[in-house]
Every structure is written in C-alpha cells, then in structure tokens.
Amino acid sequence: MSELVLLSPLHGWSTPLEEVPDPVFAGRMLGDGLAIDPLGSTLHAPCDGQVAALPETRHAVTIRAAPGLDILMHIGIDTVGLGGEGFVAHVAAGQTVRAGDPLISFDLDLLARRAPSLLTPVLTIADGALHLVRRIEGRPVQVGELLMEWSNASASPVGPPQTGAETRVRIVRVALEHGIHARPAAQVATALKSLRVEVQLHIRGRSADARSATSLMTLGVHRDEEVEIRATGADSQQALEALEALLSRRAPAVRAAARPAHAAVTAPAEPVRAGAVLSGVVASRGVAVGPAAPLQRRVLVVAESGAGIEQETAELHRACAAVRERLERSLGAARGAAAQVLEAHLVLLEDPQLQARALEAIGRGRSAASAWRGAIGESIAALRELGDSRMGERVDDLTDLEHQVLLALAGESPASAAAIATGSILIAEELLPSQLIGLDAEALAGICLAAGGATSHVSILAAAAGIPALVALGPALLTIAAGTPLILDAEDGQLRVDPGETHLERARRQIAQAAEQRVRERELAQRECRTADGVRIEVLANLGSLADAELAVRNGAEGCGLLRTEFLFLERREAPSEAEQQCEYQRIAAALAGRPLTIRTLDIGGDKPIPYLPLPVEDNPALGLRGIRTSLWRADLLDQQLRAVLAVEPLGQCRLLLPMITDVAEVRAVRERIAAASRHIGRSAAIELGVMIETPASALMAEALAREVDFFSVGTNDLTQYTLAMDRGHPQLAARLDGLHPAVLRLIGRTAQAARAAGRRTAVCGGLASDPLAAPILIGLGVHELSCVPVAIPRIKTLLGSITLEQCRTRAEAALAQDSAEAVRALAAMPAGHRGAVAPLEA
C-alpha cells in the first residue's frame, strides 16, 4: 500500500491529540493521529478493512486496513469503565467493512455525564513507519470527509529473537480494574521499547506480541485472569519484572530507586544567633515559651540478606503483630484526629498487597527488614508518581508504618525512641504521627518543624490536641542547641530564638492572660452568637467524626455546618453500606441534640484513592473527577448516601451540601436523585439543599445557582487554590496561599450578594471561618454563618459579640480596596488607637 486515506468516522470537531486529557493518547504512546469531539452519535469505518478488535465493552474498535496496519478509534476517555452501557455495536470481530459503514452507536448524553471527556482519538498503529502527509485539525468535520492521509516509509522490521537466547516464563494475575485495554496496553509496549527482548503474552490458547498495543488488546484480558509472559533475549528478566509490575499495579522494579519519603533538610553551617527570628507556616495556633528539645528520628540500618525464608517470614509476622497490638491498644484510648490516624495505620498494616510484596522479597532471600522497607518504598514511589503534593499525608502514613515495623523488628517501640521534658518545645526536621501520639501532649509546650506542611497528619493532631505548632521553618531550625529559650508564636508564624528574659517574661504573661481568656470564652460560647448590635450570626462546627461532634457541643457549637463524610469511605476495602452510613449520621445527629446537621456528600477524587472506587490516574487530580463529578459518575454510591441521609430522624435536622458544583445542571441532576431516594424510603418532607462555592466558576454563577438551592457554603481553602492558581498542598507556596487575598474576598462578596438578592443564606466553612482576623470581614461581606474547627468556636463567638455589623462592613470595604493578602492582614490586625480611616476591631 503506497498511501492510506482515512475518512472522518464521526461528525464533530477535529482537534490535535495534545488536547486529549489522557497522557497515553496525548503522548502518542499508542500511535499518531488526531481526536474528534463528537456531535453525532454513530462511529463509522474510516476506510476499508477488517474488524481486528472489538472489546466486550464496545467503547473502542480497531480496523485492520492492511497487514501490520491498524486504525484504533476510542470513543471518549475512560469509557471502558461504563462496562458497555450506552454502546451498541453494529459489527463483530473479524467482519469485513467498507469505508462509511456504521461500527458503533453510542448515547452521547450518557457519555457527556459519565465520561471525563468525549474526545475520541483516531490513531494509526503500524509495524513499520508511516509518514503523515496531511491531517485536518481545528475545524468541523462530517462523516466521510477526508481526515488524514498517510504514506509508507521504509523501516526495519523487528528482528526475531537472538539465536540460543534463554526464554523466561512467568505467570501473572492481572489486577488492572478493566483488564488490558488501551492505556495499559500502551504502557506495556512503551516499557519494552528500550529493552533487548521479545515478549509474548499467552491466554486461553491465544498469544500476542507485547510490543504491539493493538495485538495486546485483541486478547481481551479481564481483571483477575492469569496470563503467561514469555520473554526471550538479554533483558528478559528485566522485562518480566517490568510487565508484572504494570499488570499487577506494582511499582516497576526497573525504574530508579524510590525517593525517600521526605527530602532531607540540609542545615546551614552557621548556627542561629540569639535574638534571631525564624518565620514558618502556622499548623496549630497558639503561643508557647520553653526550652528547645531537639528530636532526631533514628536512621535504622537494615541487613539486605536474610537468614532463611522461614525465619524471616516469622520475624515479619511477629513485628507486624506487635505493631498491630500497640495500634489497637492506642486506638482504644484515642479520640478524634488521633483515632483516625491510628485507624489509617491499622488498615495500611493489614494491606494484603503490601504484605504480599514483602513476603515475595523474603522469598528472594531478602531480610524481613529489607523486604518491608522495599515494599513500603514501592508504594511511596507509586504515590509520588501521581504528581499531587496532597498525597503527602498518605506518604507520611506509609513512612510512619515503615518506621514502626522496623523498630519492632529491632525489638523497640516508638515510645522508647523519644522522651521530651515537660514544658519543652520540640524541634525536628519532620515528626511522625506515631511519635507525636506516643508523647505526652499535655507536657509538650509546642512543636517546630524544619519541613512539613500545614495539612499533614502531625499538624492535624497538634491542632486537635491544642499544641501550638509551626512548620516549614527551614534548615536553620536544626542548628538550635538543646535548652535554648524559645518563644513560639503560632499566631504570627514566628519563632524567637533566645530572645532575652524581658521578652520571655512578657510572653509568659500573655500566655497566662490567654489561658484566662479561653476559660471566659468557653463559658460565653454556650450562648447563641450575636454581634454587639444584636445581629444574629450562627457559629457552627466542621466535623469529621462523632468525637468531633461531642467536642463541638462542649465548645458551644450551634450545629454542624459541614460534616465531611469521607471518614466513612476512606481507609477500607469496601464501601460502607447504606445502613452503616445511616447509623453513623444518626449518632452524630443525636450528639448534636437537635442542632442543624449539614452533611456534605462524598468529596472524593484522584487525590484520595479508594480501592473499591478505581478512579483514573490523573495528572492533576484537583482538576479532574472531584466532588459531585465523582458522585454522579458513581451514582449508585450517591443514591445510597442520599437514602442514608434522608432516613435520619428527626426530619428537618439534616441539610445536604454538594461539593465542587460548577453549574446548575449538576444541581438539577442531584435533585432528581433526591426525589427518587425520597420515594424509595417513603419520605415526603423536603430537605434543604446547598452547594459549596469552591471555584471562581461557582462564585460567578451564584445568581443562577441561588435559584436552584436553599443556601451557599463557601469552601475558602479550594476557592483560594483555584483563584490564585496555587496548589493548597504545595510546601513552597504554603505561606502565599491566603484566603484573605482581595480576589478571593471579591468572589465571596459576589456570592453573598447573589444569595441575599434571592433570599438565600451564605455560610463559610473553609479555613477563613476559624481565623479571627478574617471572621469580621466575612460578616461584613454578607456571610450569615461561620462553620469553624471546634476548638476555634469560643474565640470566634466572643470576637463577634464584641463588634457591630457596621464595623464589620467598614472593615470589609477597606479589605476589598487593598492590593494583597498581606495588606488585608495588616489592616485586620491594626492595633487600637491607629489613626487610619478604619476603626480597629478587637475582642
């Protein structure tokens, strides 16, 4: 064949492959071509040929135009997950077709709702080289129009295996959720490109060349099926390990060694001088005075070789059992955030894949310690490959678990590795959650870390325990000598080193006064919140467990403005049942004793992988399947959750909150499902429905959304991230990611204005609601309700009770006129007596 002319198989808009939101297609790992954004609902043959592959899911088809020359058309992205729903095939594998013949019809509306993208790649896959003469991109195309034209170019075919080369064979169970479809087939072929080897996959009497993605797809391999891999050539062992890693979702053994869980912080040569001030990121608010207590994590050196499979296996089982017993014992006495961390560690410890990888390494002669470290390292490397810094929490958990088991193998425990004197300020490069849980929180004055982030598990634990903490202070922190007097100011984000007795005494007086103030605030917090001029402002709590609800009520919460239901879905192997969810929601409702309970539907995405919810790996999970998008994609889980919420008694206590809403169509889709769920359980009373304002899109669409819902709740953490284009988990940007940026405040003000015009309420449930500098500004912008972390409620209620609505409005107007978050904070912190145009606000 001297040339190949391909006609458009679809009516739609032709676009470059680079626009496809999938690295396998966009990176041309399968082949070259283009993509079509379909406007029609039938895929046609682009040329004469034979149907070489048509999977059971009918989401893709391959046409063989000539020997060694295939045309792959993949309808939408990640549509294999639909399991064939919405697709009707008009041809069968092996059938001869003519250009223009209908191949597959599909439900365009269904795909638009359920698929990440409708873009349909049209790729040419050839054994030899093809030269693309012409392609039509960037304009509409009709079925049958010229789309691409190719010509042959000379190429050297892949040669046969080397004579006399050894053939290695391995049986692998495929763990890929949807078997070997387009993406994993391309990854397998790519993994073999640089290796001197020929590889065949065999299953059910059929075989395929592993270098040919199309050939692999024709095997129709499903999840949990076993394939035989035969590799012949110099790199046969390396190829077997790489393919086993890919097909069983393991981290490839052929890649570079996994990076450590945290990059080391190199301390400067010069120690910090007396009187120096270090700046960091606030992880847990408060002020503390005390001597420095450096804590170093032990570097555990392990032997690579083992003393025999039986002995090393027994040692690993013994160490894991010791860690499990200690975690369960600690869990019995833990509450809130500490309990959640311990539960996460227990689930990870019992992860069958982690255990299997370690036992397999022991079978190859590794010691128990080396095998465990390697298994953990593979998991950490796989998480880091996601490219999402928010996965740091899970990496922290794995690093912690590695350390605990290695200590157990050495006959030690985390508690025996650290002892901090009462009243000290702990300083370290990093701190593991188990180390903090093992310390006496009441004896610890504060925590300062050279690295770390404000959203890590250690930061969450410190905040829950009321321990002032600063993170990301930098390498200079590590030069501070033990016993050096410190003032930790986790209100302003500063650490004062050996500041002198005058400053120390002043700080001690401030701490004593603050303690007295907290006692008064807790007493006053039991009243309903009103401004000094009598305006009612509701102050509620953000909750993530029953323990949080109990703490919130003690601190004066007037209800729950945000229940994060993810605590029921994470760190487990199967989704919670409808009955389990309803029971847990009912327990929290009872703890609130009739106060409002706002339940947010599952807010999950690619940054929070769940074993039973196989989401596609995304280059940027923050911009992919998140929040309501995931729930509508897995409507079965959404329906269960809706029925569980609607069954909570008494009727009217619960409100529903939808995360990551960007348009009214999503709200209407959920309303339809609420109506169906109500009919299913026989409920007639309506439930209040609200949406999260977390993106500039939702803030700018507030007028339209206000006509569809009963209330708004502004998630300032995500709203700030998306408005400022800064990842909320990025350690280098942590100090700049500030919700008091005027751009964010303008979006909040616009949202409140739209709500007010429609007679709707506006709440804030993000981090700004718990910030004393931000709360008056938010009220001045038109916010009616603040939902805070439980420990912040007394302070926020006391502050709002000391000021008038007019003062809040004046401060908000001035804040909107500033040009940076720093300027807004300086304005909000203006001391009494300042001669500026804005009256100061003080509690």
CSV table of N, CA and C in Angstrom, one decimal, residues 323-324 326-349 397 400-401 404 433-435 437-438 457 461 571:
chain,number,residue,atom,x,y,z
A,323,VAL,N,3.2,-4.4,66.2
A,323,VAL,CA,2.7,-3.1,65.9
A,323,VAL,C,1.2,-3.0,65.9
A,324,ARG,N,0.5,-4.1,65.4
A,324,ARG,CA,-0.9,-4.1,65.4
A,324,ARG,C,-1.5,-4.1,66.8
A,326,ARG,N,-0.1,-2.8,69.4
A,326,ARG,CA,0.1,-1.5,70.0
A,326,ARG,C,-0.8,-0.4,69.4
A,327,LEU,N,-1.1,-0.5,68.1
A,327,LEU,CA,-2.0,0.4,67.5
A,327,LEU,C,-3.4,0.2,68.0
A,328,GLU,N,-3.9,-1.0,68.2
A,328,GLU,CA,-5.2,-1.3,68.7
A,328,GLU,C,-5.3,-0.8,70.1
A,329,ARG,N,-4.3,-1.0,70.9
A,329,ARG,CA,-4.3,-0.6,72.3
A,329,ARG,C,-4.4,1.0,72.4
A,330,SER,N,-3.6,1.6,71.5
A,330,SER,CA,-3.7,3.1,71.5
A,330,SER,C,-5.0,3.6,71.0
A,331,LEU,N,-5.6,2.9,70.0
A,331,LEU,CA,-6.9,3.3,69.4
A,331,LEU,C,-8.0,3.2,70.4
A,332,GLY,N,-7.9,2.3,71.4
A,332,GLY,CA,-8.9,2.2,72.4
A,332,GLY,C,-9.0,3.4,73.3
A,333,ALA,N,-7.9,4.1,73.4
A,333,ALA,CA,-7.9,5.3,74.3
A,333,ALA,C,-7.9,6.6,73.5
A,334,ALA,N,-7.9,6.5,72.2
A,334,ALA,CA,-7.8,7.7,71.3
A,334,ALA,C,-9.1,8.2,70.9
A,335,ARG,N,-9.2,9.5,70.5
A,335,ARG,CA,-10.4,10.1,70.0
A,335,ARG,C,-10.1,11.0,68.9
A,336,GLY,N,-11.1,11.4,68.1
A,336,GLY,CA,-10.9,12.4,67.1
A,336,GLY,C,-9.9,12.1,66.1
A,337,ALA,N,-9.0,13.1,65.8
A,337,ALA,CA,-8.0,13.0,64.8
A,337,ALA,C,-7.0,11.9,65.1
A,338,ALA,N,-6.6,11.7,66.3
A,338,ALA,CA,-5.7,10.7,66.7
A,338,ALA,C,-6.2,9.3,66.4
A,339,ALA,N,-7.5,9.1,66.6
A,339,ALA,CA,-8.1,7.8,66.3
A,339,ALA,C,-8.2,7.6,64.8
A,340,GLN,N,-8.4,8.6,64.1
A,340,GLN,CA,-8.5,8.5,62.6
A,340,GLN,C,-7.1,8.1,62.1
A,341,VAL,N,-6.0,8.7,62.6
A,341,VAL,CA,-4.7,8.3,62.1
A,341,VAL,C,-4.4,6.9,62.5
A,342,LEU,N,-4.7,6.5,63.7
A,342,LEU,CA,-4.4,5.1,64.1
A,342,LEU,C,-5.2,4.1,63.3
A,343,GLU,N,-6.4,4.4,63.0
A,343,GLU,CA,-7.2,3.5,62.1
A,343,GLU,C,-6.6,3.4,60.7
A,344,ALA,N,-6.1,4.5,60.2
A,344,ALA,CA,-5.5,4.5,58.9
A,344,ALA,C,-4.2,3.6,58.9
A,345,HIS,N,-3.4,3.7,60.0
A,345,HIS,CA,-2.2,2.9,60.1
A,345,HIS,C,-2.6,1.4,60.2
A,346,LEU,N,-3.7,1.1,60.9
A,346,LEU,CA,-4.1,-0.3,61.0
A,346,LEU,C,-4.5,-0.9,59.6
A,347,VAL,N,-5.2,-0.1,58.9
A,347,VAL,CA,-5.6,-0.5,57.6
A,347,VAL,C,-4.4,-0.8,56.7
A,348,LEU,N,-3.5,0.2,56.7
A,348,LEU,CA,-2.3,0.0,55.9
A,348,LEU,C,-1.5,-1.2,56.3
A,349,LEU,N,-1.4,-1.4,57.6
A,349,LEU,CA,-0.6,-2.5,58.1
A,349,LEU,C,-1.2,-3.9,57.6
A,397,ASP,N,2.0,8.6,56.3
A,397,ASP,CA,1.5,7.4,57.0
A,397,ASP,C,2.3,6.1,56.6
A,400,ASP,N,5.7,6.4,58.3
A,400,ASP,CA,5.5,6.1,59.8
A,400,ASP,C,5.4,4.6,60.0
A,401,LEU,N,4.6,3.9,59.2
A,401,LEU,CA,4.4,2.5,59.3
A,401,LEU,C,5.7,1.7,59.1
A,404,GLN,N,7.7,2.1,62.3
A,404,GLN,CA,7.2,1.3,63.4
A,404,GLN,C,7.5,-0.2,63.3
A,433,PRO,N,3.5,10.8,62.8
A,433,PRO,CA,2.3,10.8,63.7
A,433,PRO,C,2.4,9.9,64.9
A,434,SER,N,3.0,8.7,64.7
A,434,SER,CA,3.2,7.8,65.9
A,434,SER,C,4.1,8.4,66.9
A,435,GLN,N,5.1,9.2,66.5
A,435,GLN,CA,5.9,9.8,67.5
A,435,GLN,C,5.2,10.8,68.4
A,437,ILE,N,1.8,10.9,68.8
A,437,ILE,CA,0.8,10.2,69.6
A,437,ILE,C,1.5,9.6,70.8
A,438,GLY,N,2.8,9.1,70.7
A,438,GLY,CA,3.5,8.5,71.8
A,438,GLY,C,4.0,9.5,72.9
A,457,HIS,N,-0.7,15.1,58.8
A,457,HIS,CA,-1.4,14.4,59.9
A,457,HIS,C,-0.8,15.0,61.2
A,461,LEU,N,-3.0,16.6,64.1
A,461,LEU,CA,-3.0,16.1,65.5
A,461,LEU,C,-2.6,17.2,66.5
A,571,GLU,N,-9.8,4.5,53.9
A,571,GLU,CA,-9.1,3.5,54.6
A,571,GLU,C,-9.9,2.2,54.9
